[in-house]
């Protein structure tokens, strides 16, 4: 099969997914958001995509602002708490700095380059997300001290666990909920 034929097939299937979900799986790694939702819908059946490309990534009947973060996992072993990739937040606009305080829930996942289901992901719900506000304060303060450099900032899963107990996070491996990570 030629590269043209392969790309035609990818684009045809991508359009079917877009029609099903209202979101292109190719634009800005949209497939990750789509699969975040599919994994989380197992425990939150009303979870759905938020409309628009700015603001909330998803919502439920009870939660208005759900943020999803994702990244690639390139190691052969599965991720652990200590080697989970840093979670990136765009801080390029002052208004974006404060947006993180509006999160009512946070989902984060890691994907291999070839696979729709995340290798691992986690969910921090409304009962615990506010516990991260001191971490957000620290991230913003560190960013504000910079004179030049990248327009983003990160924190790690280990830093999250300084504020939230591991048992208060919902964990998944390969799309299935696990009791501990």
PDB file of C-alpha atoms in Angstrom:
ATOM      1  CA  UNK A   1       0.000   0.000   0.000  1.00  0.00           C
ATOM      2  CA  UNK A   2       1.397   3.410  -0.947  1.00  0.00           C
ATOM      3  CA  UNK A   3       1.783   6.269   1.523  1.00  0.00           C
ATOM      4  CA  UNK A   4      -0.985   8.109  -0.347  1.00  0.00           C
ATOM      5  CA  UNK A   5      -3.340   5.153   0.158  1.00  0.00           C
ATOM      6  CA  UNK A   6      -2.405   4.890   3.843  1.00  0.00           C
ATOM      7  CA  UNK A   7      -3.017   8.612   4.378  1.00  0.00           C
ATOM      8  CA  UNK A   8      -6.324   8.441   2.496  1.00  0.00           C
ATOM      9  CA  UNK A   9      -7.380   5.599   4.809  1.00  0.00           C
ATOM     10  CA  UNK A  10      -6.270   7.534   7.920  1.00  0.00           C
ATOM     11  CA  UNK A  11      -8.186  10.625   6.801  1.00  0.00           C
ATOM     12  CA  UNK A  12     -11.315   8.618   5.977  1.00  0.00           C
ATOM     13  CA  UNK A  13     -11.335   6.953   9.397  1.00  0.00           C
ATOM     14  CA  UNK A  14     -10.456  10.251  11.069  1.00  0.00           C
ATOM     15  CA  UNK A  15     -13.521  11.844   9.501  1.00  0.00           C
ATOM     16  CA  UNK A  16     -15.713   9.013  10.816  1.00  0.00           C
ATOM     17  CA  UNK A  17     -14.364   9.626  14.337  1.00  0.00           C
ATOM     18  CA  UNK A  18     -14.939  13.379  13.926  1.00  0.00           C
ATOM     19  CA  UNK A  19     -18.552  12.747  12.952  1.00  0.00           C
ATOM     20  CA  UNK A  20     -19.020  10.412  15.950  1.00  0.00           C
ATOM     21  CA  UNK A  21     -17.357  12.674  18.519  1.00  0.00           C
ATOM     22  CA  UNK A  22     -17.507  16.191  17.086  1.00  0.00           C
ATOM     23  CA  UNK A  23     -13.721  16.363  17.363  1.00  0.00           C
ATOM     24  CA  UNK A  24     -10.919  15.616  14.927  1.00  0.00           C
ATOM     25  CA  UNK A  25      -8.624  12.941  16.335  1.00  0.00           C
ATOM     26  CA  UNK A  26      -5.741  14.427  14.329  1.00  0.00           C
ATOM     27  CA  UNK A  27      -5.941  18.098  15.310  1.00  0.00           C
ATOM     28  CA  UNK A  28      -3.782  18.874  18.352  1.00  0.00           C
ATOM     29  CA  UNK A  29      -3.708  15.185  19.352  1.00  0.00           C
ATOM     30  CA  UNK A  30      -7.500  15.193  19.666  1.00  0.00           C
ATOM     31  CA  UNK A  31      -7.554  11.396  19.865  1.00  0.00           C
ATOM     32  CA  UNK A  32      -6.067  11.676  23.344  1.00  0.00           C
ATOM     33  CA  UNK A  33      -8.964  13.812  24.575  1.00  0.00           C
ATOM     34  CA  UNK A  34     -11.444  11.473  22.882  1.00  0.00           C
ATOM     35  CA  UNK A  35      -9.900   8.449  24.587  1.00  0.00           C
ATOM     36  CA  UNK A  36      -9.640  10.242  27.951  1.00  0.00           C
ATOM     37  CA  UNK A  37     -13.400  10.639  27.741  1.00  0.00           C
ATOM     38  CA  UNK A  38     -14.015   7.038  26.701  1.00  0.00           C
ATOM     39  CA  UNK A  39     -11.944   5.692  29.606  1.00  0.00           C
ATOM     40  CA  UNK A  40     -13.574   8.026  32.136  1.00  0.00           C
ATOM     41  CA  UNK A  41     -17.114   7.405  30.843  1.00  0.00           C
ATOM     42  CA  UNK A  42     -16.863   3.956  32.430  1.00  0.00           C
ATOM     43  CA  UNK A  43     -17.183   5.623  35.844  1.00  0.00           C
ATOM     44  CA  UNK A  44     -18.748   8.948  34.791  1.00  0.00           C
ATOM     45  CA  UNK A  45     -21.398   8.026  32.189  1.00  0.00           C
ATOM     46  CA  UNK A  46     -22.532  11.642  31.705  1.00  0.00           C
ATOM     47  CA  UNK A  47     -19.009  12.838  30.811  1.00  0.00           C
ATOM     48  CA  UNK A  48     -19.014  14.577  27.448  1.00  0.00           C
ATOM     49  CA  UNK A  49     -16.908  16.900  25.333  1.00  0.00           C
ATOM     50  CA  UNK A  50     -17.173  20.608  26.062  1.00  0.00           C
ATOM     51  CA  UNK A  51     -17.794  22.662  22.950  1.00  0.00           C
ATOM     52  CA  UNK A  52     -15.096  24.991  21.658  1.00  0.00           C
ATOM     53  CA  UNK A  53     -11.328  24.787  21.793  1.00  0.00           C
ATOM     54  CA  UNK A  54     -10.738  27.173  24.713  1.00  0.00           C
ATOM     55  CA  UNK A  55     -11.668  26.489  28.307  1.00  0.00           C
ATOM     56  CA  UNK A  56     -12.998  23.205  29.613  1.00  0.00           C
ATOM     57  CA  UNK A  57     -12.127  19.992  27.759  1.00  0.00           C
ATOM     58  CA  UNK A  58     -15.116  18.069  29.115  1.00  0.00           C
ATOM     59  CA  UNK A  59     -17.979  18.231  31.582  1.00  0.00           C
ATOM     60  CA  UNK A  60     -20.489  16.014  33.360  1.00  0.00           C
ATOM     61  CA  UNK A  61     -23.936  16.644  34.785  1.00  0.00           C
ATOM     62  CA  UNK A  62     -22.218  17.840  37.988  1.00  0.00           C
ATOM     63  CA  UNK A  63     -18.820  19.158  36.816  1.00  0.00           C
ATOM     64  CA  UNK A  64     -18.501  22.106  34.443  1.00  0.00           C
ATOM     65  CA  UNK A  65     -14.726  22.463  33.999  1.00  0.00           C
ATOM     66  CA  UNK A  66     -12.658  19.329  33.418  1.00  0.00           C
ATOM     67  CA  UNK A  67      -9.117  19.772  32.138  1.00  0.00           C
ATOM     68  CA  UNK A  68      -7.241  16.988  30.335  1.00  0.00           C
ATOM     69  CA  UNK A  69      -3.459  16.846  30.052  1.00  0.00           C
ATOM     70  CA  UNK A  70      -1.579  14.263  28.044  1.00  0.00           C
ATOM     71  CA  UNK A  71       1.808  13.246  26.777  1.00  0.00           C
ATOM     72  CA  UNK A  72       3.719  10.504  25.035  1.00  0.00           C
ATOM     73  CA  UNK A  73       5.281   7.629  26.945  1.00  0.00           C
ATOM     74  CA  UNK A  74       8.302   6.298  25.052  1.00  0.00           C
ATOM     75  CA  UNK A  75       9.822   3.899  27.596  1.00  0.00           C
ATOM     76  CA  UNK A  76       9.274   0.159  27.223  1.00  0.00           C
ATOM     77  CA  UNK A  77       8.249  -0.160  30.873  1.00  0.00           C
ATOM     78  CA  UNK A  78       4.973   1.216  32.178  1.00  0.00           C
ATOM     79  CA  UNK A  79       5.034   4.573  33.960  1.00  0.00           C
ATOM     80  CA  UNK A  80       5.342   4.802  37.712  1.00  0.00           C
ATOM     81  CA  UNK A  81       4.608   7.690  40.042  1.00  0.00           C
ATOM     82  CA  UNK A  82       8.293   8.600  40.213  1.00  0.00           C
ATOM     83  CA  UNK A  83       8.925   8.649  36.467  1.00  0.00           C
ATOM     84  CA  UNK A  84       5.582  10.054  35.240  1.00  0.00           C
ATOM     85  CA  UNK A  85       6.338  12.796  32.733  1.00  0.00           C
ATOM     86  CA  UNK A  86       5.934  16.388  33.994  1.00  0.00           C
ATOM     87  CA  UNK A  87       2.496  17.870  33.342  1.00  0.00           C
ATOM     88  CA  UNK A  88       2.706  21.009  31.209  1.00  0.00           C
ATOM     89  CA  UNK A  89       0.596  24.143  31.550  1.00  0.00           C
ATOM     90  CA  UNK A  90       0.698  27.018  29.068  1.00  0.00           C
ATOM     91  CA  UNK A  91       1.398  30.249  30.927  1.00  0.00           C
ATOM     92  CA  UNK A  92       1.985  32.483  27.898  1.00  0.00           C
ATOM     93  CA  UNK A  93      -0.945  34.769  28.674  1.00  0.00           C
ATOM     94  CA  UNK A  94      -1.602  36.247  32.109  1.00  0.00           C
ATOM     95  CA  UNK A  95      -5.270  35.196  31.927  1.00  0.00           C
ATOM     96  CA  UNK A  96      -4.161  31.598  31.278  1.00  0.00           C
ATOM     97  CA  UNK A  97      -2.224  31.601  34.549  1.00  0.00           C
ATOM     98  CA  UNK A  98      -5.410  31.982  36.560  1.00  0.00           C
ATOM     99  CA  UNK A  99      -7.409  29.495  34.481  1.00  0.00           C
ATOM    100  CA  UNK A 100      -5.957  26.567  36.422  1.00  0.00           C
ATOM    101  CA  UNK A 101      -7.828  27.741  39.525  1.00  0.00           C
ATOM    102  CA  UNK A 102     -11.110  27.159  37.647  1.00  0.00           C
ATOM    103  CA  UNK A 103     -10.464  23.442  37.159  1.00  0.00           C
ATOM    104  CA  UNK A 104     -13.086  21.353  38.919  1.00  0.00           C
ATOM    105  CA  UNK A 105     -11.356  18.131  37.885  1.00  0.00           C
ATOM    106  CA  UNK A 106      -8.111  17.132  36.209  1.00  0.00           C
ATOM    107  CA  UNK A 107      -7.354  14.111  34.069  1.00  0.00           C
ATOM    108  CA  UNK A 108      -3.880  13.247  32.877  1.00  0.00           C
ATOM    109  CA  UNK A 109      -2.768  10.413  30.622  1.00  0.00           C
ATOM    110  CA  UNK A 110       0.256   9.004  28.845  1.00  0.00           C
ATOM    111  CA  UNK A 111       0.106   7.383  25.408  1.00  0.00           C
ATOM    112  CA  UNK A 112       2.482   5.314  23.340  1.00  0.00           C
ATOM    113  CA  UNK A 113       2.985   6.591  19.809  1.00  0.00           C
ATOM    114  CA  UNK A 114       0.865   3.762  18.413  1.00  0.00           C
ATOM    115  CA  UNK A 115      -2.150   3.093  20.568  1.00  0.00           C
ATOM    116  CA  UNK A 116      -5.478   4.732  21.222  1.00  0.00           C
ATOM    117  CA  UNK A 117      -5.774   3.680  24.872  1.00  0.00           C
ATOM    118  CA  UNK A 118      -3.516   5.479  27.357  1.00  0.00           C
ATOM    119  CA  UNK A 119      -0.802   3.385  28.986  1.00  0.00           C
ATOM    120  CA  UNK A 120      -1.817   5.049  32.240  1.00  0.00           C
ATOM    121  CA  UNK A 121      -4.006   7.909  33.341  1.00  0.00           C
ATOM    122  CA  UNK A 122      -5.395   9.430  36.485  1.00  0.00           C
ATOM    123  CA  UNK A 123      -8.323  11.563  37.592  1.00  0.00           C
ATOM    124  CA  UNK A 124      -8.475  14.130  40.364  1.00  0.00           C
ATOM    125  CA  UNK A 125     -12.096  15.009  41.062  1.00  0.00           C
ATOM    126  CA  UNK A 126     -13.898  17.990  42.569  1.00  0.00           C
ATOM    127  CA  UNK A 127     -13.466  16.796  46.162  1.00  0.00           C
ATOM    128  CA  UNK A 128      -9.676  17.085  45.883  1.00  0.00           C
ATOM    129  CA  UNK A 129      -8.726  19.481  43.062  1.00  0.00           C
ATOM    130  CA  UNK A 130      -8.729  22.555  45.324  1.00  0.00           C
ATOM    131  CA  UNK A 131      -6.017  20.925  47.418  1.00  0.00           C
ATOM    132  CA  UNK A 132      -3.727  21.656  44.452  1.00  0.00           C
ATOM    133  CA  UNK A 133      -4.206  25.438  44.640  1.00  0.00           C
ATOM    134  CA  UNK A 134      -1.023  25.920  46.715  1.00  0.00           C
ATOM    135  CA  UNK A 135       0.863  23.976  44.019  1.00  0.00           C
ATOM    136  CA  UNK A 136      -0.706  26.202  41.355  1.00  0.00           C
ATOM    137  CA  UNK A 137       0.414  29.245  43.388  1.00  0.00           C
ATOM    138  CA  UNK A 138       3.960  27.905  43.377  1.00  0.00           C
ATOM    139  CA  UNK A 139       3.927  27.154  39.636  1.00  0.00           C
ATOM    140  CA  UNK A 140       2.675  30.655  38.797  1.00  0.00           C
ATOM    141  CA  UNK A 141       5.139  32.319  41.161  1.00  0.00           C
ATOM    142  CA  UNK A 142       8.051  30.424  39.589  1.00  0.00           C
ATOM    143  CA  UNK A 143       6.874  31.371  36.112  1.00  0.00           C
ATOM    144  CA  UNK A 144       6.452  35.040  37.027  1.00  0.00           C
ATOM    145  CA  UNK A 145      10.083  35.168  38.193  1.00  0.00           C
ATOM    146  CA  UNK A 146      11.345  34.231  34.730  1.00  0.00           C
ATOM    147  CA  UNK A 147      12.556  36.979  32.474  1.00  0.00           C
ATOM    148  CA  UNK A 148      12.853  34.831  29.366  1.00  0.00           C
ATOM    149  CA  UNK A 149      12.356  31.253  28.352  1.00  0.00           C
ATOM    150  CA  UNK A 150       9.542  28.940  27.506  1.00  0.00           C
ATOM    151  CA  UNK A 151       5.978  30.110  27.892  1.00  0.00           C
ATOM    152  CA  UNK A 152       4.917  27.098  29.886  1.00  0.00           C
ATOM    153  CA  UNK A 153       5.434  25.557  33.260  1.00  0.00           C
ATOM    154  CA  UNK A 154       5.224  22.048  34.628  1.00  0.00           C
ATOM    155  CA  UNK A 155       4.705  20.074  37.775  1.00  0.00           C
ATOM    156  CA  UNK A 156       5.080  16.394  38.477  1.00  0.00           C
ATOM    157  CA  UNK A 157       2.865  13.649  39.795  1.00  0.00           C
ATOM    158  CA  UNK A 158       5.160  13.454  42.825  1.00  0.00           C
ATOM    159  CA  UNK A 159       4.440  17.138  43.507  1.00  0.00           C
ATOM    160  CA  UNK A 160       0.696  16.466  43.225  1.00  0.00           C
ATOM    161  CA  UNK A 161       1.071  13.750  45.854  1.00  0.00           C
ATOM    162  CA  UNK A 162       2.510  16.315  48.268  1.00  0.00           C
ATOM    163  CA  UNK A 163      -1.025  17.794  48.364  1.00  0.00           C
ATOM    164  CA  UNK A 164      -3.357  14.883  47.584  1.00  0.00           C
ATOM    165  CA  UNK A 165      -3.211  11.360  48.967  1.00  0.00           C
ATOM    166  CA  UNK A 166      -2.705   8.578  46.440  1.00  0.00           C
ATOM    167  CA  UNK A 167      -5.983   6.959  47.573  1.00  0.00           C
ATOM    168  CA  UNK A 168      -7.884  10.138  46.594  1.00  0.00           C
ATOM    169  CA  UNK A 169      -6.847   9.841  42.953  1.00  0.00           C
ATOM    170  CA  UNK A 170      -8.600   7.486  40.523  1.00  0.00           C
ATOM    171  CA  UNK A 171      -5.970   5.499  38.619  1.00  0.00           C
ATOM    172  CA  UNK A 172      -6.136   3.650  35.286  1.00  0.00           C
ATOM    173  CA  UNK A 173      -3.817   1.336  33.396  1.00  0.00           C
ATOM    174  CA  UNK A 174      -4.567   0.543  29.773  1.00  0.00           C
ATOM    175  CA  UNK A 175      -8.061   1.985  30.106  1.00  0.00           C
ATOM    176  CA  UNK A 176      -9.077  -0.037  33.170  1.00  0.00           C
ATOM    177  CA  UNK A 177      -9.441   1.340  36.673  1.00  0.00           C
ATOM    178  CA  UNK A 178      -6.888   0.034  39.184  1.00  0.00           C
ATOM    179  CA  UNK A 179      -7.031   0.437  42.951  1.00  0.00           C
ATOM    180  CA  UNK A 180      -3.444   1.552  43.364  1.00  0.00           C
ATOM    181  CA  UNK A 181      -0.752   2.728  41.039  1.00  0.00           C
TER     182      UNK A 181
END
